[in-house]
Amino acid sequence: MATAHHTDPQNLPIPGTIVLVDVDGGLAAEQHAEAASDIILSPVPSNDVNDPLRWTHRRKMLQVAMLVIYTLATGMATASLYSVLTPISESTGIPVSTLNAGTGYMFLLLGWGALITQPLALTFGKRPVYLITGLCHLATVFWMIWIKTESQWLANKVLQGFFAAPIESLVEISFADVFYAHERGFYIGLYGMALFTSNFIAPIWAGFVNDALGYKWVFWVSAIELAVGLVILFLFLEETNFDRGTTELAEKHTVDRDSTQTDVEIIGEGKSVTSAGKVEEKWSENVSIPVYQHLYGTPYTWPQRLRLFRRRWLSYKTMFTMMYRPLLLLRFPVVVWSGFIYGAALVWFNVLNATSSMIFTGTYNFSASMVGLTYFGPTIGAILAWVWSGWVSDKFSIFFARRNKGVREPEERLWLLTMNTIVLPAGLILWGVGAAHHVHWFGLVVGFMLIAFTSATGGAFAISYALDSYKDLGGEVMVTVMIIRNSLSFAIGYGITPWLTMGYQNTFITAAMVGMAIYASFLIVVKYGKAWRSKSRKAYWGYVQTSVMAGH
């Protein structure tokens, strides 16, 4: 529970501003990431032996592998169809425009479907939602093999988008269940790499499969890899829902009020670190000190880990509230900007998907298989993005926290978007102007790689910023971000074709300027982001109180 000090809304801490580094070494070693480290564990792990934060490194890495497998399998199953739209149209008579409309609806439902799947996962468990929706997704992939009419195609795409929705907003939360704040960026970056790589790899193999066996075998292969992935997930994916019973507010890792506050309170050994850098005794009857040396409970056995349903974590009232509250979070500028920047990052990816086949087949006379091979470029870009938005991002955040007397501000990661502001215009100009002037095809592949790098990093930074700012409502925040992202991409998708009538050179020079301006907006967020979070604290902590603390 929070101290009485926090009952006054004006004294509530700013969401996301936490103490990450013990600059004076005043805390007990049990609260540090390592015995010799000055990094403070946030969230605070419980004394329960089954707390996902207390899993062994090997067990956590197995969970990481399962989430990556889910992301790759689901992502490839949704992206493989892009390379065979023309053969489908020729075989079924369904116009390509209808096929594209269907994929647009699928993309829209990938975001909006989370309004249903996310509350179900947070209430009944993430493991059953992954497995049950995955099984239903598998059925929609099988159905694609026998589709003959436009109505069947559109219905299939709506259902596929809904059942694949956990890939957009649940995976990030599953990583956050297992890892601490100082290491979260690395795994969010890994998720981003897996998500974009799945979309880049699918056209590579789908082109060859279509040329050799026909378009139906693209769906057969998608169904097979999805089925194999589901078997692996059933055997090794664990439930990560855990009733921690605390929030950042209760854990006292937050910084009270604003940057002018004198004392920064942090749980542990009854001490608080002052802005002067001194460690003072500060006990409160409402702050419970966890005894880390004594864990309780019995570790789950393997059969218990395989159970589909373990318990209900939230009340039904809270579950239904979570189905509409993501729309209420649109009042938070931080969440809206995160969704906008993620959606903008995907716009350029969609533009390249819409033009890559036209450019490489029309200008460079590539076959469908060779067009697929060009996606090795963006695959490399996605891997580089993982390093930048993951490992470098975490180190950067810790570096800034040490400079700021141990206090971490979510906006600090955003300085790394400076790279995107420079790289995206370069990639778009290399792609569009290069195609217009028939430069060597390798130049376009490099441009493809640069744009993919910015798409993956833009998404990862958007997710990290939103989760760092509003961690205790992470499940709902991610739904809001994905709704904005997918709605924006869906809307702009209809404007891509008319835009291209300007010609490749003019189109992509314009796109480069627009993209640079969008990414440069991070400077506004760095300046005003903390003020936005400060103004949202009353509403935010009120939502937290009614869901995280009172929803069980």
PDB file of C-alpha atoms in Angstrom, residues 214-429:
ATOM      1  CA  GLY A 214       1.849 -23.174 -56.507  1.00  0.00           C
ATOM      2  CA  TYR A 215       0.283 -20.632 -54.178  1.00  0.00           C
ATOM      3  CA  LYS A 216      -1.710 -23.179 -52.163  1.00  0.00           C
ATOM      4  CA  TRP A 217       1.507 -24.698 -50.882  1.00  0.00           C
ATOM      5  CA  VAL A 218       2.455 -21.315 -49.444  1.00  0.00           C
ATOM      6  CA  PHE A 219      -0.540 -21.706 -47.142  1.00  0.00           C
ATOM      7  CA  TRP A 220       0.262 -25.374 -46.480  1.00  0.00           C
ATOM      8  CA  VAL A 221       3.781 -24.436 -45.382  1.00  0.00           C
ATOM      9  CA  SER A 222       2.381 -21.585 -43.250  1.00  0.00           C
ATOM     10  CA  ALA A 223      -0.030 -24.009 -41.592  1.00  0.00           C
ATOM     11  CA  ILE A 224       2.704 -26.578 -40.967  1.00  0.00           C
ATOM     12  CA  GLU A 225       5.099 -24.100 -39.332  1.00  0.00           C
ATOM     13  CA  LEU A 226       2.225 -22.671 -37.270  1.00  0.00           C
ATOM     14  CA  ALA A 227       1.189 -26.172 -36.129  1.00  0.00           C
ATOM     15  CA  VAL A 228       4.764 -27.118 -35.186  1.00  0.00           C
ATOM     16  CA  GLY A 229       5.081 -23.855 -33.282  1.00  0.00           C
ATOM     17  CA  LEU A 230       1.879 -24.565 -31.354  1.00  0.00           C
ATOM     18  CA  VAL A 231       3.133 -28.013 -30.296  1.00  0.00           C
ATOM     19  CA  ILE A 232       6.377 -26.477 -29.019  1.00  0.00           C
ATOM     20  CA  LEU A 233       4.466 -23.738 -27.194  1.00  0.00           C
ATOM     21  CA  PHE A 234       2.158 -26.279 -25.566  1.00  0.00           C
ATOM     22  CA  LEU A 235       5.160 -28.155 -24.184  1.00  0.00           C
ATOM     23  CA  PHE A 236       7.342 -25.249 -23.042  1.00  0.00           C
ATOM     24  CA  LEU A 237       5.456 -21.924 -22.881  1.00  0.00           C
ATOM     25  CA  GLU A 238       4.696 -21.023 -19.255  1.00  0.00           C
ATOM     26  CA  GLU A 239       2.093 -18.807 -17.669  1.00  0.00           C
ATOM     27  CA  THR A 240       3.566 -15.450 -16.585  1.00  0.00           C
ATOM     28  CA  ASN A 241       0.510 -13.840 -14.992  1.00  0.00           C
ATOM     29  CA  PHE A 242       1.390 -13.220 -11.362  1.00  0.00           C
ATOM     30  CA  ASP A 243      -0.543 -11.468  -8.612  1.00  0.00           C
ATOM     31  CA  ARG A 244       2.240  -9.227  -7.334  1.00  0.00           C
ATOM     32  CA  GLY A 245      -0.179  -7.182  -5.246  1.00  0.00           C
ATOM     33  CA  THR A 246       1.986  -4.083  -5.615  1.00  0.00           C
ATOM     34  CA  THR A 247       2.489  -1.239  -8.076  1.00  0.00           C
ATOM     35  CA  GLU A 248       5.355   1.151  -8.722  1.00  0.00           C
ATOM     36  CA  LEU A 249       3.584   3.487  -6.307  1.00  0.00           C
ATOM     37  CA  ALA A 250       3.449   0.885  -3.539  1.00  0.00           C
ATOM     38  CA  GLU A 251       7.021  -0.227  -4.138  1.00  0.00           C
ATOM     39  CA  LYS A 252       8.238   3.351  -3.551  1.00  0.00           C
ATOM     40  CA  HIS A 253      10.428   3.324  -6.636  1.00  0.00           C
ATOM     41  CA  THR A 254       8.663   6.379  -7.938  1.00  0.00           C
ATOM     42  CA  VAL A 255       9.826   9.937  -7.479  1.00  0.00           C
ATOM     43  CA  ASP A 256       7.385  12.089  -5.564  1.00  0.00           C
ATOM     44  CA  ARG A 257       5.697  14.981  -7.376  1.00  0.00           C
ATOM     45  CA  ASP A 258       8.197  16.653  -9.687  1.00  0.00           C
ATOM     46  CA  SER A 259      11.867  17.240 -10.240  1.00  0.00           C
ATOM     47  CA  THR A 260      11.954  19.846  -7.462  1.00  0.00           C
ATOM     48  CA  GLN A 261      10.967  17.347  -4.792  1.00  0.00           C
ATOM     49  CA  THR A 262      13.623  17.060  -2.121  1.00  0.00           C
ATOM     50  CA  ASP A 263      13.347  13.416  -1.173  1.00  0.00           C
ATOM     51  CA  VAL A 264      13.289  10.390  -3.441  1.00  0.00           C
ATOM     52  CA  GLU A 265      11.773   7.482  -1.538  1.00  0.00           C
ATOM     53  CA  ILE A 266      12.793   3.950  -2.320  1.00  0.00           C
ATOM     54  CA  ILE A 267      11.874   0.783  -0.531  1.00  0.00           C
ATOM     55  CA  GLY A 268      14.519  -1.061   1.360  1.00  0.00           C
ATOM     56  CA  GLU A 269      16.143  -1.013   4.759  1.00  0.00           C
ATOM     57  CA  GLY A 270      14.029   1.996   5.771  1.00  0.00           C
ATOM     58  CA  LYS A 271      16.221   4.474   3.885  1.00  0.00           C
ATOM     59  CA  SER A 272      15.603   7.295   1.438  1.00  0.00           C
ATOM     60  CA  VAL A 273      18.077   8.984  -0.851  1.00  0.00           C
ATOM     61  CA  THR A 274      17.930  12.776  -0.769  1.00  0.00           C
ATOM     62  CA  SER A 275      18.695  15.057  -3.680  1.00  0.00           C
ATOM     63  CA  ALA A 276      21.865  15.992  -1.841  1.00  0.00           C
ATOM     64  CA  GLY A 277      23.026  12.421  -2.193  1.00  0.00           C
ATOM     65  CA  LYS A 278      22.786  11.502   1.493  1.00  0.00           C
ATOM     66  CA  VAL A 279      21.211   8.319   2.801  1.00  0.00           C
ATOM     67  CA  GLU A 280      18.818   8.972   5.669  1.00  0.00           C
ATOM     68  CA  GLU A 281      16.707   6.721   7.897  1.00  0.00           C
ATOM     69  CA  LYS A 282      13.034   7.013   6.926  1.00  0.00           C
ATOM     70  CA  TRP A 283      10.640   4.387   8.278  1.00  0.00           C
ATOM     71  CA  SER A 284       6.955   4.139   7.532  1.00  0.00           C
ATOM     72  CA  GLU A 285       4.475   1.770   9.115  1.00  0.00           C
ATOM     73  CA  ASN A 286       2.808   1.311   5.732  1.00  0.00           C
ATOM     74  CA  VAL A 287       5.971   0.215   3.907  1.00  0.00           C
ATOM     75  CA  SER A 288       6.673  -3.487   4.200  1.00  0.00           C
ATOM     76  CA  ILE A 289      10.276  -4.561   3.743  1.00  0.00           C
ATOM     77  CA  PRO A 290      10.527  -7.847   1.787  1.00  0.00           C
ATOM     78  CA  VAL A 291      12.731 -10.516   3.283  1.00  0.00           C
ATOM     79  CA  TYR A 292      14.510 -11.826   0.187  1.00  0.00           C
ATOM     80  CA  GLN A 293      16.452 -14.523   1.964  1.00  0.00           C
ATOM     81  CA  HIS A 294      13.304 -16.577   2.737  1.00  0.00           C
ATOM     82  CA  LEU A 295      11.222 -17.691  -0.215  1.00  0.00           C
ATOM     83  CA  TYR A 296       7.910 -19.424   0.301  1.00  0.00           C
ATOM     84  CA  GLY A 297       5.738 -21.749  -1.745  1.00  0.00           C
ATOM     85  CA  THR A 298       6.351 -24.942  -3.687  1.00  0.00           C
ATOM     86  CA  PRO A 299       7.778 -24.742  -7.206  1.00  0.00           C
ATOM     87  CA  TYR A 300       5.335 -25.826  -9.883  1.00  0.00           C
ATOM     88  CA  THR A 301       5.923 -29.291 -11.270  1.00  0.00           C
ATOM     89  CA  TRP A 302       6.128 -29.859 -15.009  1.00  0.00           C
ATOM     90  CA  PRO A 303       2.502 -31.129 -15.267  1.00  0.00           C
ATOM     91  CA  GLN A 304       1.347 -28.054 -13.329  1.00  0.00           C
ATOM     92  CA  ARG A 305       3.195 -25.789 -15.763  1.00  0.00           C
ATOM     93  CA  LEU A 306       1.371 -27.463 -18.667  1.00  0.00           C
ATOM     94  CA  ARG A 307      -2.096 -26.735 -17.253  1.00  0.00           C
ATOM     95  CA  LEU A 308      -4.098 -24.589 -19.621  1.00  0.00           C
ATOM     96  CA  PHE A 309      -5.970 -22.726 -16.882  1.00  0.00           C
ATOM     97  CA  ARG A 310      -4.498 -22.117 -13.457  1.00  0.00           C
ATOM     98  CA  ARG A 311      -6.820 -19.512 -11.890  1.00  0.00           C
ATOM     99  CA  ARG A 312      -8.678 -16.283 -12.556  1.00  0.00           C
ATOM    100  CA  TRP A 313      -6.475 -13.218 -11.935  1.00  0.00           C
ATOM    101  CA  LEU A 314      -9.016 -10.414 -12.351  1.00  0.00           C
ATOM    102  CA  SER A 315     -12.688  -9.999 -11.534  1.00  0.00           C
ATOM    103  CA  TYR A 316     -15.176 -10.121 -14.386  1.00  0.00           C
ATOM    104  CA  LYS A 317     -16.011  -6.481 -13.733  1.00  0.00           C
ATOM    105  CA  THR A 318     -12.366  -5.498 -14.191  1.00  0.00           C
ATOM    106  CA  MET A 319     -12.102  -7.667 -17.303  1.00  0.00           C
ATOM    107  CA  PHE A 320     -15.020  -5.903 -18.980  1.00  0.00           C
ATOM    108  CA  THR A 321     -13.667  -2.528 -17.879  1.00  0.00           C
ATOM    109  CA  MET A 322     -10.388  -3.363 -19.612  1.00  0.00           C
ATOM    110  CA  MET A 323     -12.271  -3.953 -22.871  1.00  0.00           C
ATOM    111  CA  TYR A 324     -13.117  -0.250 -23.195  1.00  0.00           C
ATOM    112  CA  ARG A 325     -10.533   1.489 -21.014  1.00  0.00           C
ATOM    113  CA  PRO A 326      -7.823   1.410 -23.725  1.00  0.00           C
ATOM    114  CA  LEU A 327     -10.028   3.923 -25.549  1.00  0.00           C
ATOM    115  CA  LEU A 328     -10.025   6.143 -22.432  1.00  0.00           C
ATOM    116  CA  LEU A 329      -6.230   6.101 -22.439  1.00  0.00           C
ATOM    117  CA  LEU A 330      -6.361   8.195 -25.599  1.00  0.00           C
ATOM    118  CA  ARG A 331      -6.435  11.129 -23.158  1.00  0.00           C
ATOM    119  CA  PHE A 332      -2.761  10.456 -22.344  1.00  0.00           C
ATOM    120  CA  PRO A 333      -0.487  12.308 -24.828  1.00  0.00           C
ATOM    121  CA  VAL A 334       2.395   9.906 -24.157  1.00  0.00           C
ATOM    122  CA  VAL A 335       0.294   6.930 -25.274  1.00  0.00           C
ATOM    123  CA  VAL A 336      -1.064   8.759 -28.318  1.00  0.00           C
ATOM    124  CA  TRP A 337       2.416   9.821 -29.440  1.00  0.00           C
ATOM    125  CA  SER A 338       3.758   6.272 -28.944  1.00  0.00           C
ATOM    126  CA  GLY A 339       0.981   4.882 -31.126  1.00  0.00           C
ATOM    127  CA  PHE A 340       1.507   7.605 -33.716  1.00  0.00           C
ATOM    128  CA  ILE A 341       5.273   7.101 -33.961  1.00  0.00           C
ATOM    129  CA  TYR A 342       4.804   3.314 -34.220  1.00  0.00           C
ATOM    130  CA  GLY A 343       2.149   3.754 -36.906  1.00  0.00           C
ATOM    131  CA  ALA A 344       4.366   6.177 -38.813  1.00  0.00           C
ATOM    132  CA  ALA A 345       7.239   3.692 -38.615  1.00  0.00           C
ATOM    133  CA  LEU A 346       5.030   1.077 -40.269  1.00  0.00           C
ATOM    134  CA  VAL A 347       3.849   3.448 -42.981  1.00  0.00           C
ATOM    135  CA  TRP A 348       7.266   3.379 -44.665  1.00  0.00           C
ATOM    136  CA  PHE A 349       7.365  -0.398 -44.400  1.00  0.00           C
ATOM    137  CA  ASN A 350       3.961  -0.559 -46.106  1.00  0.00           C
ATOM    138  CA  VAL A 351       5.111   1.850 -48.822  1.00  0.00           C
ATOM    139  CA  LEU A 352       8.075  -0.381 -49.589  1.00  0.00           C
ATOM    140  CA  ASN A 353       5.910  -3.496 -49.633  1.00  0.00           C
ATOM    141  CA  ALA A 354       3.610  -1.778 -52.114  1.00  0.00           C
ATOM    142  CA  THR A 355       6.450  -0.724 -54.436  1.00  0.00           C
ATOM    143  CA  SER A 356       9.142  -3.409 -54.108  1.00  0.00           C
ATOM    144  CA  SER A 357       7.535  -5.847 -56.545  1.00  0.00           C
ATOM    145  CA  MET A 358       6.778  -3.080 -59.074  1.00  0.00           C
ATOM    146  CA  ILE A 359      10.300  -1.676 -58.947  1.00  0.00           C
ATOM    147  CA  PHE A 360      12.274  -4.925 -58.989  1.00  0.00           C
ATOM    148  CA  THR A 361      10.127  -6.694 -61.582  1.00  0.00           C
ATOM    149  CA  GLY A 362       9.416  -3.664 -63.763  1.00  0.00           C
ATOM    150  CA  THR A 363      12.712  -1.781 -63.610  1.00  0.00           C
ATOM    151  CA  TYR A 364      15.192  -4.575 -62.904  1.00  0.00           C
ATOM    152  CA  ASN A 365      13.341  -7.559 -64.472  1.00  0.00           C
ATOM    153  CA  PHE A 366      13.594  -9.675 -61.298  1.00  0.00           C
ATOM    154  CA  SER A 367      11.579 -12.875 -61.012  1.00  0.00           C
ATOM    155  CA  ALA A 368       9.254 -13.372 -58.029  1.00  0.00           C
ATOM    156  CA  SER A 369      11.890 -15.512 -56.338  1.00  0.00           C
ATOM    157  CA  MET A 370      14.575 -12.864 -56.828  1.00  0.00           C
ATOM    158  CA  VAL A 371      12.258 -10.175 -55.453  1.00  0.00           C
ATOM    159  CA  GLY A 372      11.903 -12.339 -52.358  1.00  0.00           C
ATOM    160  CA  LEU A 373      15.676 -12.509 -51.947  1.00  0.00           C
ATOM    161  CA  THR A 374      15.860  -8.716 -51.741  1.00  0.00           C
ATOM    162  CA  TYR A 375      14.162  -9.043 -48.338  1.00  0.00           C
ATOM    163  CA  PHE A 376      17.464 -10.236 -46.887  1.00  0.00           C
ATOM    164  CA  GLY A 377      18.346  -6.521 -46.780  1.00  0.00           C
ATOM    165  CA  PRO A 378      15.553  -5.511 -44.389  1.00  0.00           C
ATOM    166  CA  THR A 379      16.170  -8.678 -42.378  1.00  0.00           C
ATOM    167  CA  ILE A 380      19.688  -7.418 -41.656  1.00  0.00           C
ATOM    168  CA  GLY A 381      18.187  -4.024 -40.851  1.00  0.00           C
ATOM    169  CA  ALA A 382      15.860  -5.619 -38.281  1.00  0.00           C
ATOM    170  CA  ILE A 383      18.793  -7.401 -36.604  1.00  0.00           C
ATOM    171  CA  LEU A 384      20.760  -4.139 -36.359  1.00  0.00           C
ATOM    172  CA  ALA A 385      17.629  -2.485 -34.975  1.00  0.00           C
ATOM    173  CA  TRP A 386      17.538  -5.028 -32.144  1.00  0.00           C
ATOM    174  CA  VAL A 387      21.053  -4.036 -31.085  1.00  0.00           C
ATOM    175  CA  TRP A 388      20.260  -0.307 -31.214  1.00  0.00           C
ATOM    176  CA  SER A 389      16.810  -0.302 -29.618  1.00  0.00           C
ATOM    177  CA  GLY A 390      17.649  -3.115 -27.205  1.00  0.00           C
ATOM    178  CA  TRP A 391      21.143  -3.414 -25.781  1.00  0.00           C
ATOM    179  CA  VAL A 392      22.270   0.143 -26.600  1.00  0.00           C
ATOM    180  CA  SER A 393      18.942   1.549 -25.376  1.00  0.00           C
ATOM    181  CA  ASP A 394      19.211  -0.134 -21.964  1.00  0.00           C
ATOM    182  CA  LYS A 395      22.811   1.013 -21.501  1.00  0.00           C
ATOM    183  CA  PHE A 396      21.839   4.531 -22.544  1.00  0.00           C
ATOM    184  CA  SER A 397      18.968   4.639 -20.043  1.00  0.00           C
ATOM    185  CA  ILE A 398      21.207   3.476 -17.193  1.00  0.00           C
ATOM    186  CA  PHE A 399      23.880   6.014 -18.173  1.00  0.00           C
ATOM    187  CA  PHE A 400      21.379   8.863 -17.969  1.00  0.00           C
ATOM    188  CA  ALA A 401      19.983   7.578 -14.662  1.00  0.00           C
ATOM    189  CA  ARG A 402      23.454   7.645 -13.111  1.00  0.00           C
ATOM    190  CA  ARG A 403      23.882  11.242 -14.272  1.00  0.00           C
ATOM    191  CA  ASN A 404      20.480  12.123 -12.780  1.00  0.00           C
ATOM    192  CA  LYS A 405      21.200  10.971  -9.182  1.00  0.00           C
ATOM    193  CA  GLY A 406      19.823   7.513  -9.954  1.00  0.00           C
ATOM    194  CA  VAL A 407      16.466   8.677 -11.320  1.00  0.00           C
ATOM    195  CA  ARG A 408      15.281   7.251 -14.658  1.00  0.00           C
ATOM    196  CA  GLU A 409      13.011   9.262 -16.930  1.00  0.00           C
ATOM    197  CA  PRO A 410      11.321   7.333 -19.797  1.00  0.00           C
ATOM    198  CA  GLU A 411      12.098  10.140 -22.264  1.00  0.00           C
ATOM    199  CA  GLU A 412      15.838   9.511 -22.009  1.00  0.00           C
ATOM    200  CA  ARG A 413      15.689   6.533 -24.411  1.00  0.00           C
ATOM    201  CA  LEU A 414      14.149   8.736 -27.079  1.00  0.00           C
ATOM    202  CA  TRP A 415      17.414  10.553 -27.774  1.00  0.00           C
ATOM    203  CA  LEU A 416      18.414   7.459 -29.737  1.00  0.00           C
ATOM    204  CA  LEU A 417      15.700   8.330 -32.281  1.00  0.00           C
ATOM    205  CA  THR A 418      18.180  10.886 -33.582  1.00  0.00           C
ATOM    206  CA  MET A 419      19.542   8.005 -35.657  1.00  0.00           C
ATOM    207  CA  ASN A 420      16.117   7.421 -37.223  1.00  0.00           C
ATOM    208  CA  THR A 421      15.752  11.107 -38.044  1.00  0.00           C
ATOM    209  CA  ILE A 422      18.909  10.860 -40.156  1.00  0.00           C
ATOM    210  CA  VAL A 423      18.731   7.304 -41.505  1.00  0.00           C
ATOM    211  CA  LEU A 424      15.073   7.251 -42.676  1.00  0.00           C
ATOM    212  CA  PRO A 425      15.385  10.155 -45.168  1.00  0.00           C
ATOM    213  CA  ALA A 426      18.614   8.639 -46.496  1.00  0.00           C
ATOM    214  CA  GLY A 427      16.953   5.264 -47.014  1.00  0.00           C
ATOM    215  CA  LEU A 428      13.828   6.674 -48.664  1.00  0.00           C
ATOM    216  CA  ILE A 429      15.819   8.861 -51.066  1.00  0.00           C
TER     217      ILE A 429
END
